[in-house]
Coordinates of N, CA and C in Angstrom, one line a residue:
X1 N 0.4 19.3 17.1 CA 0.8 18.5 16.0 C 1.9 17.5 16.5
X2 N 1.7 16.4 16.3 CA 2.8 15.3 16.7 C 3.7 15.2 15.6
X3 N 5.0 15.3 16.0 CA 6.0 15.1 15.0 C 6.4 13.6 14.6
X4 N 6.7 13.4 13.4 CA 6.9 11.9 13.1 C 8.0 11.1 13.9
X5 N 9.0 11.8 14.3 CA 10.1 11.3 15.2 C 9.4 10.7 16.4
X6 N 8.3 11.1 16.9 CA 7.6 10.6 18.0 C 6.7 9.4 17.8
X7 N 6.3 9.3 16.7 CA 5.3 8.3 16.2 C 6.1 6.9 16.1
X8 N 5.5 5.9 16.5 CA 6.2 4.6 16.4 C 5.1 3.5 16.0
X9 N 5.6 2.4 15.5 CA 4.8 1.3 15.2 C 5.6 0.0 15.6
X10 N 4.8 -1.1 15.9 CA 5.5 -2.3 16.2 C 5.5 -3.3 15.1
X11 N 6.5 -4.2 15.0 CA 6.6 -5.1 13.9 C 7.3 -6.2 14.5
X12 N 6.9 -7.4 14.1 CA 7.7 -8.6 14.6 C 9.0 -8.8 13.9
X13 N 10.0 -9.1 14.5 CA 11.4 -9.4 14.0 C 11.1 -10.7 13.1
X14 N 11.4 -10.7 11.8 CA 11.4 -12.0 11.0 C 12.2 -13.1 11.4
X15 N 13.3 -12.9 12.2 CA 14.2 -13.8 12.7 C 13.7 -14.5 14.0
X16 N 13.7 -13.6 15.0 CA 13.3 -14.1 16.4 C 11.9 -14.0 16.8
X17 N 11.2 -13.3 16.1 CA 9.6 -13.1 16.3 C 9.4 -12.2 17.3
X18 N 10.2 -11.5 18.0 CA 10.0 -10.6 19.1 C 9.4 -9.2 18.4
X19 N 8.6 -8.6 19.2 CA 8.0 -7.4 18.6 C 9.0 -6.2 19.0
X20 N 9.2 -5.5 18.0 CA 10.1 -4.3 18.0 C 9.3 -3.0 17.7
X21 N 9.7 -2.0 18.5 CA 9.1 -0.7 18.4 C 9.9 0.1 17.4
X22 N 9.4 0.7 16.4 CA 10.2 1.3 15.3 C 9.8 2.7 15.1
X23 N 10.5 3.7 15.1 CA 10.1 5.1 14.8 C 9.5 5.2 13.4
X24 N 8.4 5.8 13.2 CA 7.7 5.9 11.8 C 8.7 6.6 10.8
X25 N 9.6 7.5 11.3 CA 10.5 8.0 10.3 C 11.5 7.0 9.7
X26 N 11.6 5.8 10.3 CA 12.4 4.6 9.6 C 11.7 3.7 8.8
X27 N 10.4 4.0 8.5 CA 9.7 3.1 7.6 C 10.3 3.0 6.4
X28 N 10.5 1.8 5.9 CA 11.2 1.5 4.5 C 12.6 1.5 4.7
X29 N 13.2 1.7 5.8 CA 14.7 1.6 6.0 C 14.9 0.3 6.5
X30 N 16.3 -0.1 6.5 CA 16.7 -1.3 7.2 C 17.1 -1.1 8.6
X31 N 16.5 -1.9 9.5 CA 16.6 -1.6 11.0 C 17.2 -2.9 11.5
X32 N 17.6 -2.9 12.8 CA 18.1 -4.0 13.4 C 17.4 -4.3 14.7
X33 N 17.0 -5.6 14.9 CA 16.3 -6.0 16.0 C 17.1 -5.9 17.2
X34 N 16.7 -5.2 18.3 CA 17.4 -5.0 19.6 C 17.7 -6.2 20.3
X35 N 16.9 -7.2 20.0 CA 17.0 -8.5 20.8 C 18.1 -9.4 20.1
X36 N 17.9 -9.7 18.9 CA 18.7 -10.7 18.2 C 19.7 -10.0 17.2
X37 N 19.6 -8.8 17.0 CA 20.5 -8.0 15.9 C 20.3 -8.2 14.6
X38 N 19.3 -9.0 14.3 CA 19.0 -9.3 12.9 C 18.6 -8.2 12.2
X39 N 18.9 -7.9 10.8 CA 18.4 -6.7 10.0 C 17.3 -7.1 9.3
X40 N 16.2 -6.2 9.1 CA 15.1 -6.3 8.2 C 14.6 -4.9 7.9
X41 N 13.7 -4.9 6.9 CA 13.1 -3.7 6.5 C 11.9 -3.3 7.4
X42 N 11.8 -2.1 7.8 CA 10.8 -1.7 8.7 C 9.5 -1.4 7.7
X43 N 8.5 -2.2 8.1 CA 7.2 -2.0 7.3 C 6.1 -2.6 8.1
X44 N 5.2 -1.7 8.6 CA 4.1 -2.2 9.5 C 3.1 -3.0 8.8
X45 N 3.0 -3.1 7.5 CA 2.1 -3.7 6.7 C 2.4 -5.0 6.2
X46 N 3.5 -5.6 6.6 CA 4.0 -6.9 6.2 C 3.5 -8.0 7.1
X47 N 2.6 -8.8 6.5 CA 1.9 -9.8 7.2 C 2.9 -11.0 7.7
X48 N 3.8 -11.4 6.7 CA 4.6 -12.5 7.0 C 5.6 -12.3 8.1
X49 N 5.6 -11.1 8.7 CA 6.7 -10.9 9.7 C 6.2 -11.3 11.1
X50 N 4.9 -11.8 11.2 CA 4.4 -12.1 12.4 C 4.9 -13.6 12.8
X51 N 4.9 -13.9 14.0 CA 5.4 -15.1 14.6 C 4.6 -16.4 14.0
X52 N 3.3 -16.2 13.8 CA 2.5 -17.3 13.3 C 2.5 -17.3 11.8
X53 N 3.4 -16.9 11.1 CA 3.4 -16.8 9.8 C 3.9 -18.1 9.1
X54 N 3.9 -18.1 7.8 CA 4.3 -19.3 7.0 C 5.6 -19.7 7.3
X55 N 6.6 -19.0 7.7 CA 8.0 -19.3 8.0 C 7.9 -20.2 9.2
X56 N 8.5 -21.3 9.2 CA 8.5 -22.3 10.2 C 9.5 -21.9 11.3
X57 N 9.3 -22.5 12.5 CA 10.3 -22.1 13.7 C 11.8 -22.4 13.1
X58 N 12.0 -23.5 12.4 CA 13.3 -24.0 12.2 C 14.0 -23.0 11.0
X59 N 13.1 -22.4 10.2 CA 13.6 -21.4 9.2 C 14.0 -20.1 10.0
X60 N 13.2 -19.7 11.0 CA 13.7 -18.6 11.8 C 14.9 -18.8 12.6
X61 N 15.1 -20.1 13.1 CA 16.3 -20.4 13.8 C 17.5 -20.4 13.0
X62 N 17.3 -21.0 11.8 CA 18.5 -21.1 10.8 C 18.9 -19.6 10.4
X63 N 17.9 -18.7 10.2 CA 18.2 -17.4 9.7 C 19.0 -16.8 11.0
X64 N 18.4 -17.0 12.2 CA 19.2 -16.4 13.3 C 20.6 -16.8 13.5
X65 N 20.8 -18.2 13.2 CA 22.2 -18.7 13.3 C 23.0 -18.5 12.1
X66 N 22.4 -18.0 11.1 CA 23.2 -17.7 9.7 C 23.5 -19.0 9.1
X67 N 22.7 -20.1 9.3 CA 23.3 -21.4 8.8 C 22.2 -22.0 7.8
X68 N 21.4 -21.1 7.1 CA 20.5 -21.5 6.1 C 21.2 -22.3 5.0
X69 N 20.7 -23.6 4.8 CA 21.3 -24.3 3.7 C 20.3 -24.9 2.8
X70 N 20.6 -25.2 1.6 CA 19.6 -25.8 0.7 C 19.7 -27.2 0.7
X71 N 20.6 -27.9 1.1 CA 20.8 -29.3 1.3 C 21.0 -29.8 2.6
X72 N 20.4 -30.9 3.0 CA 20.8 -31.3 4.4 C 22.2 -31.4 4.8
X73 N 22.6 -31.3 6.0 CA 24.0 -31.4 6.4 C 24.1 -32.8 7.1
X74 N 25.1 -33.5 6.7 CA 25.4 -34.7 7.2 C 26.5 -34.8 8.3
X75 N 26.1 -35.3 9.5 CA 27.0 -35.3 10.6 C 27.7 -36.6 10.9

């Protein structure tokens, strides 16, 4: 019998898009990407977490930088 602590699944980080291996015992918990340190909920069935999802590259970059704004920034 395989213990749940040894079972893993992969999920794309919604911020940087890198694939992260997550222990099955953490499913539904908030985890942190080991690459960019962004936090997200571990769920192997979430389609929008993939890199080719509806979130644009700029949205992911803004989330990674913590600079999401609702209005344009004037320089």
